[in-house]
Each structure stands twice: as structure tokens, then as C-alpha cells.
Short mmCIF file of C-alpha atoms in Angstrom, two decimals:
data_model
loop_
_atom_site.label_atom_id
_atom_site.label_comp_id
_atom_site.label_asym_id
_atom_site.label_seq_id
_atom_site.Cartn_x
_atom_site.Cartn_y
_atom_site.Cartn_z
CA UNK A 142 -12.12 -0.95 22.07
CA UNK A 143 -11.98 -1.22 25.83
CA UNK A 144 -15.15 -2.03 27.79
CA UNK A 145 -15.43 1.62 28.85
CA UNK A 146 -14.99 2.85 25.27
CA UNK A 147 -17.66 0.41 24.11
CA UNK A 148 -20.24 1.69 26.59
CA UNK A 149 -19.46 5.33 25.80
CA UNK A 150 -19.87 4.54 22.09
CA UNK A 151 -23.20 2.72 22.34
CA UNK A 152 -24.68 5.53 24.43
CA UNK A 153 -24.42 7.69 21.30
CA UNK A 154 -26.23 5.23 19.00
CA UNK A 155 -30.05 5.15 18.86
CA UNK A 156 -30.11 1.45 18.00
CA UNK A 157 -28.59 0.67 21.42
CA UNK A 158 -30.98 2.89 23.42
CA UNK A 159 -32.99 -0.01 24.88
CA UNK A 160 -29.87 -2.05 25.66
CA UNK A 161 -28.26 0.88 27.47
CA UNK A 162 -31.35 1.36 29.61
CA UNK A 163 -32.03 -2.33 30.29
CA UNK A 164 -28.40 -3.05 31.21
CA UNK A 165 -28.14 0.05 33.45
CA UNK A 166 -25.38 1.57 31.30
CA UNK A 167 -26.74 5.11 31.30
CA UNK A 168 -24.38 8.00 32.02
CA UNK A 169 -26.39 8.98 35.09
CA UNK A 170 -24.95 6.56 37.66
CA UNK A 171 -27.49 7.41 40.35
CA UNK A 172 -30.37 6.80 37.94
CA UNK A 173 -28.95 3.34 37.15
CA UNK A 174 -28.93 2.45 40.85
CA UNK A 175 -32.43 3.78 41.54
CA UNK A 176 -33.89 1.91 38.57
CA UNK A 177 -32.08 -1.30 39.51
CA UNK A 178 -33.31 -1.16 43.12
CA UNK A 179 -36.90 -0.99 41.86
CA UNK A 180 -36.45 -3.84 39.37
CA UNK A 181 -38.14 -7.20 39.71
CA UNK A 182 -34.73 -8.83 39.32
CA UNK A 183 -33.35 -7.11 42.42
CA UNK A 184 -36.50 -7.67 44.46
CA UNK A 185 -36.36 -11.39 43.67
CA UNK A 186 -32.65 -11.43 44.53
CA UNK A 187 -33.43 -9.95 47.96
CA UNK A 188 -36.13 -12.59 48.49
CA UNK A 189 -33.61 -15.31 47.65
CA UNK A 190 -31.05 -13.86 50.07
CA UNK A 191 -33.67 -13.73 52.82
CA UNK A 192 -34.51 -17.37 52.14
CA UNK A 193 -30.86 -18.40 52.34
CA UNK A 194 -30.22 -16.28 55.45
CA UNK A 195 -33.43 -16.19 57.51
CA UNK A 196 -31.71 -15.26 60.77
CA UNK A 197 -28.82 -12.93 59.87
CA UNK A 198 -27.94 -9.98 57.66
CA UNK A 199 -25.14 -11.57 55.59
CA UNK A 200 -21.83 -9.85 54.95
CA UNK A 201 -21.57 -9.66 51.15
CA UNK A 202 -18.71 -9.54 48.68
CA UNK A 203 -19.93 -8.48 45.23
CA UNK A 204 -17.40 -9.61 42.62
CA UNK A 205 -17.37 -8.23 39.08
CA UNK A 206 -19.46 -5.31 40.30
CA UNK A 207 -19.26 -3.22 37.12
CA UNK A 208 -20.65 0.26 37.68
CA UNK A 209 -21.83 -0.77 41.13
CA UNK A 210 -25.59 -1.15 40.84
CA UNK A 211 -25.72 -4.32 42.97
CA UNK A 212 -23.08 -3.24 45.48
CA UNK A 213 -24.72 0.12 46.07
CA UNK A 214 -28.21 -1.38 46.25
CA UNK A 215 -27.08 -3.91 48.86
CA UNK A 216 -25.35 -1.21 50.90
CA UNK A 217 -28.41 1.04 50.76
CA UNK A 218 -30.45 -1.88 52.08
CA UNK A 219 -28.18 -2.19 55.09
CA UNK A 220 -25.77 -4.96 54.10
CA UNK A 221 -22.04 -4.70 54.79
CA UNK A 222 -20.47 -4.94 51.32
CA UNK A 223 -17.06 -5.31 49.71
CA UNK A 224 -17.31 -4.39 46.03
CA UNK A 225 -14.71 -5.91 43.69
CA UNK A 226 -14.24 -4.70 40.10
CA UNK A 227 -11.13 -4.87 37.86
CA UNK A 228 -12.04 -1.96 35.55
CA UNK A 229 -10.78 1.34 37.03
CA UNK A 230 -13.04 3.67 35.05
CA UNK A 231 -15.60 6.13 36.35
CA UNK A 232 -17.94 4.99 33.58
CA UNK A 233 -18.36 1.26 34.19
CA UNK A 234 -15.78 0.38 36.84
CA UNK A 235 -14.41 0.88 40.32
CA UNK A 236 -14.24 4.64 39.80
CA UNK A 237 -17.99 4.72 39.21
CA UNK A 238 -18.59 2.73 42.40
CA UNK A 239 -16.48 5.19 44.41
CA UNK A 240 -18.47 8.10 42.97
CA UNK A 241 -21.70 6.41 44.05
CA UNK A 242 -20.31 5.55 47.47
CA UNK A 243 -19.51 9.22 48.00
CA UNK A 244 -22.88 10.35 46.64
CA UNK A 245 -24.82 8.11 49.02
CA UNK A 246 -22.33 8.58 51.91
CA UNK A 247 -22.06 4.82 52.44
CA UNK A 248 -19.82 3.80 55.32
CA UNK A 249 -20.83 0.13 55.01
CA UNK A 250 -19.30 -0.24 51.52
CA UNK A 251 -15.64 -0.80 50.62
CA UNK A 252 -14.29 -0.86 47.06
CA UNK A 253 -11.42 -3.04 45.84
CA UNK A 254 -10.07 -2.75 42.30
CA UNK A 255 -8.90 -6.17 41.15
CA UNK A 256 -9.75 -9.45 39.45
CA UNK A 257 -11.90 -12.16 40.96
CA UNK A 258 -9.13 -14.74 40.79
CA UNK A 259 -7.03 -12.91 43.40
CA UNK A 260 -8.73 -10.68 45.95
CA UNK A 261 -6.98 -8.88 48.77
CA UNK A 262 -9.21 -10.13 51.59
CA UNK A 263 -8.77 -12.64 54.40
CA UNK A 264 -10.18 -16.15 54.04
CA UNK A 265 -13.62 -17.04 55.39
CA UNK A 266 -14.73 -13.43 55.79
CA UNK A 267 -18.04 -13.41 53.93
CA UNK A 268 -21.45 -15.03 54.36
CA UNK A 269 -22.42 -14.42 50.74
CA UNK A 270 -20.47 -14.09 47.51
CA UNK A 271 -22.63 -12.38 44.88
CA UNK A 272 -21.52 -12.46 41.24
CA UNK A 273 -23.91 -10.88 38.74
CA UNK A 274 -23.20 -11.51 35.05
CA UNK A 275 -19.48 -11.84 35.74
CA UNK A 276 -18.55 -15.49 36.26
CA UNK A 277 -18.52 -16.07 32.50
CA UNK A 278 -15.98 -13.23 32.23
CA UNK A 279 -13.46 -15.00 34.49
CA UNK A 280 -9.92 -15.22 33.17
CA UNK A 281 -9.77 -18.77 34.54
CA UNK A 282 -13.17 -20.07 35.64
CA UNK A 283 -11.80 -22.71 38.00
CA UNK A 284 -9.44 -20.29 39.76
CA UNK A 285 -12.26 -17.77 40.16
CA UNK A 286 -14.43 -20.39 41.89
CA UNK A 287 -11.58 -21.48 44.16
CA UNK A 288 -11.07 -17.88 45.27
CA UNK A 289 -14.77 -17.60 46.01
CA UNK A 290 -14.62 -20.75 48.14
CA UNK A 291 -11.64 -19.32 50.04
CA UNK A 292 -13.50 -16.14 50.88
CA UNK A 293 -16.68 -17.84 52.08
CA UNK A 294 -17.37 -18.67 55.70
CA UNK A 295 -18.46 -22.26 56.42
CA UNK A 296 -22.15 -22.62 55.49
CA UNK A 297 -21.89 -19.46 53.38
CA UNK A 298 -23.50 -19.19 49.95
CA UNK A 299 -22.27 -18.30 46.46
CA UNK A 300 -24.81 -16.79 44.06
CA UNK A 301 -23.74 -16.67 40.40
CA UNK A 302 -26.54 -14.62 38.86
CA UNK A 303 -27.52 -14.34 35.18
CA UNK A 304 -24.68 -16.38 33.68
CA UNK A 305 -24.62 -17.17 29.95
CA UNK A 306 -25.17 -20.90 29.34
CA UNK A 307 -24.52 -23.14 26.33
CA UNK A 308 -26.23 -26.46 25.59
CA UNK A 309 -22.98 -27.63 24.02
CA UNK A 310 -19.54 -26.07 23.63
CA UNK A 311 -19.98 -25.84 19.86
CA UNK A 312 -22.67 -23.17 20.45
CA UNK A 313 -20.07 -20.66 21.68
CA UNK A 314 -19.37 -19.20 18.22
CA UNK A 315 -23.09 -18.68 17.63
CA UNK A 316 -23.42 -16.89 20.97
CA UNK A 317 -20.48 -14.62 20.20
CA UNK A 318 -21.92 -13.83 16.77
CA UNK A 319 -25.33 -12.80 18.15
CA UNK A 320 -24.07 -10.89 21.19
CA UNK A 321 -24.61 -7.18 20.43
CA UNK A 322 -21.31 -5.97 21.95
CA UNK A 323 -18.79 -8.79 21.52
CA UNK A 324 -17.63 -7.60 18.10
CA UNK A 325 -16.83 -4.20 19.65
CA UNK A 326 -14.73 -5.20 22.66
CA UNK A 327 -14.24 -8.97 22.36
CA UNK A 328 -14.74 -9.86 26.01
CA UNK A 329 -17.71 -12.22 26.03
CA UNK A 330 -17.78 -15.91 26.88
CA UNK A 331 -20.21 -18.63 27.95
CA UNK A 332 -20.00 -22.18 29.29
CA UNK A 333 -22.08 -25.32 29.51
CA UNK A 334 -23.96 -26.11 32.71
CA UNK A 335 -21.53 -28.97 33.29
CA UNK A 336 -18.52 -26.64 33.04
CA UNK A 337 -20.00 -24.21 35.56
CA UNK A 338 -21.05 -26.88 38.04
CA UNK A 339 -17.77 -28.79 37.79
CA UNK A 340 -15.79 -25.60 38.49
CA UNK A 341 -18.01 -24.83 41.47
CA UNK A 342 -17.85 -28.36 42.90
CA UNK A 343 -14.12 -28.73 42.28
CA UNK A 344 -13.64 -25.58 44.37
CA UNK A 345 -15.21 -27.41 47.31
CA UNK A 346 -18.73 -26.01 47.08
CA UNK A 347 -21.99 -27.95 46.93
CA UNK A 348 -24.65 -27.09 44.37
CA UNK A 349 -27.69 -25.84 46.31
CA UNK A 350 -29.94 -25.03 43.35
CA UNK A 351 -29.84 -24.11 39.68
CA UNK A 352 -32.36 -21.57 38.43
CA UNK A 353 -33.07 -22.30 34.79
CA UNK A 354 -33.83 -19.28 32.65
CA UNK A 355 -37.61 -19.26 33.02
CA UNK A 356 -37.61 -20.33 36.68
CA UNK A 357 -37.10 -16.80 37.96
CA UNK A 358 -37.31 -13.12 36.96
CA UNK A 359 -33.73 -12.95 38.22
CA UNK A 360 -32.80 -14.49 34.88
CA UNK A 361 -35.42 -13.24 32.43
CA UNK A 362 -35.90 -9.64 33.61
CA UNK A 363 -36.62 -7.11 32.00
CA UNK A 364 -39.36 -9.41 30.71
CA UNK A 365 -42.23 -9.80 33.19
CA UNK A 366 -44.12 -12.85 34.44
CA UNK A 367 -47.21 -12.09 32.36
CA UNK A 368 -45.17 -11.96 29.15
CA UNK A 369 -43.37 -15.18 30.03
CA UNK A 370 -46.63 -16.98 30.77
CA UNK A 371 -48.12 -15.88 27.45
CA UNK A 372 -44.95 -16.94 25.63
CA UNK A 373 -45.14 -20.41 27.14
CA UNK A 374 -48.87 -20.69 26.57
CA UNK A 375 -48.47 -19.78 22.89
CA UNK A 376 -45.67 -22.32 22.55
CA UNK A 377 -47.84 -25.06 24.05
CA UNK A 378 -50.81 -24.09 21.91
CA UNK A 379 -48.83 -24.04 18.66
CA UNK A 380 -47.26 -27.39 19.49
CA UNK A 381 -50.65 -28.99 20.00
CA UNK A 382 -52.19 -27.41 16.91
CA UNK A 383 -49.43 -28.73 14.68
CA UNK A 384 -50.57 -32.33 14.99
CA UNK A 385 -51.94 -34.08 11.90
CA UNK A 386 -55.68 -34.56 12.17
CA UNK A 387 -59.10 -33.39 11.19
CA UNK A 388 -58.99 -29.67 10.41
CA UNK A 389 -62.25 -29.18 12.33
CA UNK A 390 -60.63 -30.44 15.53
CA UNK A 391 -58.01 -27.70 15.62
CA UNK A 392 -60.36 -24.71 16.19
CA UNK A 393 -62.14 -26.66 18.92
CA UNK A 394 -58.86 -27.55 20.61
CA UNK A 395 -57.73 -23.92 20.50
CA UNK A 396 -61.05 -22.87 22.05
CA UNK A 397 -60.62 -25.48 24.77
CA UNK A 398 -57.05 -24.37 25.53
CA UNK A 399 -58.24 -20.78 25.93
CA UNK A 400 -60.74 -21.90 28.56
CA UNK A 401 -58.52 -24.34 30.45
CA UNK A 402 -55.32 -22.38 31.02
CA UNK A 403 -52.23 -24.46 31.86
CA UNK A 404 -50.58 -24.01 35.25
CA UNK A 405 -47.62 -21.69 35.69
CA UNK A 406 -45.47 -24.71 36.59
CA UNK A 407 -46.37 -26.42 33.32
CA UNK A 408 -45.68 -23.28 31.28
CA UNK A 409 -42.25 -22.78 32.87
CA UNK A 410 -41.39 -26.42 32.31
CA UNK A 411 -42.19 -26.31 28.60
CA UNK A 412 -40.30 -23.03 28.15
CA UNK A 413 -37.19 -24.40 29.83
CA UNK A 414 -37.39 -27.47 27.60
CA UNK A 415 -38.15 -25.80 24.28
CA UNK A 416 -36.91 -22.19 24.35
CA UNK A 417 -33.14 -22.53 24.43
CA UNK A 418 -30.79 -20.17 22.62
CA UNK A 419 -26.98 -19.93 22.92
CA UNK A 420 -26.14 -17.68 25.86
CA UNK A 421 -29.45 -18.08 27.68
CA UNK A 422 -29.12 -16.95 31.30
CA UNK A 423 -29.11 -19.30 34.30
CA UNK A 424 -28.28 -18.70 37.96
CA UNK A 425 -26.26 -21.06 40.14
CA UNK A 426 -26.57 -21.17 43.93
CA UNK A 427 -23.96 -23.14 45.90
CA UNK A 428 -22.90 -23.53 49.52
CA UNK A 429 -19.69 -24.08 51.41
CA UNK A 430 -20.27 -26.86 53.95
#
């Protein structure tokens, strides 16, 4: 199956209903955009952009744009955007982005159909390169990052958002086995943190920050902060109650933990340490100096 055929197929199957909604794969393209713009992930992304660019409205190139939810959202919020997507379809590709551009009458958005390794744009044209869930799909990761560096202005930023991460390369097969769509279209991949960061640095970019999975809703959305805190709290509680000791101590310790709640920082730290699974999502922020 092609990627477009895969999405059309899963829209018909009840067992994929939640995935279709959460991944913004619904047939109604406008609905996907409107839901994405309201999402905690996008709101946190805007906050991050405002932190990186406190004094200017950055010119953005959105690479691997899919059905255009990020590109359109950025354009609607007043950014000048070049949207890059290799798939031509009107379902999940450049055709869909053009439909949305026409629907919203966006003059500040251009669409280019092509791969991230070779983009028809002049060097040093963009303040921000935004790649959402697409860097791990690169044909050649290192070439993709070099093209990004070419396109960036000096002091510009590269945001690789929600990228699948492996603790070790041997985990790749496990990730591919558990991914719900890989067996249908065969296009998934994931890399270790070291592989991502080496490709970014070898392209001439400096690592600005790495957002581990539980550091930000950018990574863990559609889960919310309250759910994440409870998940971490339960993990900490279970860990402490598994010690060997007097059975009368355990109920008291649980009572004490319920009164003295751990800090959010502590909860996030324990989750990032103990809640790994192959393909967990990280975000990488780098800068061209």
C-alpha cells in the first residue's frame, strides 16, 4: 500500500478511529486544521517559537508537512511559510495542502512538492525549519540535515518535533512490530538519540536543547499534564512500595505519599528515566551559528 492508500483504508476501520482522530487523518481537512490549532501540542509549539524568536516573526519552512496541519496553522497565525511535502495526494500530501491554502485564501503560504533532501529554495532563506514527525522518514538522515542547514539563516533554528527514538539500534525491529501502520505501508523508521544528534551536528548545527518525551506536551500530546503527573506519581509510589520490609509500613508509606505529593520536576524526571518504549517521541532543537 501507498501512504495515501493506508490512510484511506484505516478511515474505514473502527479499530483505527482514535488513531485517525489523534493523528489528524480525518477526511475533513479543515476539521483537522481547526482541531490541531486548538491542541496543547500546537500551543506549546507556538510558545517555544516565541521563546526562540522574541523580537521577530520568523520565516518558516515546514518540511514533511503531510496534509498541512502545521503549515496552515502557522500561516493562519501570520507566519510566512513554505510547505514542503513529497506526497502529491489530496488526502495526505501536497494536494491536500493546496486545497487548504485555497480554502483559507492564504497568500503567505507557498507549497513545494519534493523531498527534504533536495529543496528548490535559495540558501539561508529561513529563520526557522520546522519538521514535525518527519525527520525519521528521511531517505538519508544526514543529507536531510545538511539541506536544513543550507536553508537556515545564520542564528536560525531547526525544530525536529515528535521524532521516534530508540535506546539502542537493536530496538528498531520491536518498534516496527508495534507500530500500528508499518505493516501496511512499510515506511516507518526510528533512530537513537546519538544518531539524530550526530546528523544534526555534522550538518553544522549546534544542539540547543533536547526535549525528552515527558518534558513537554509537544511530545506526549494527546495525553494531558494531569494524566502524565498521575502516571509518574503511580510509578514512584509502586517503586517505593515494592521494597522488602514490614508489611505494616507499606500502608503508612502510601498514606504519607498521598499527603506529600512529589514535585512536577521529580515526576517528569522519574518518567523519563523509567518509562521508555521503542519509538518514544523526543524533540530536538538546534541552531545555526
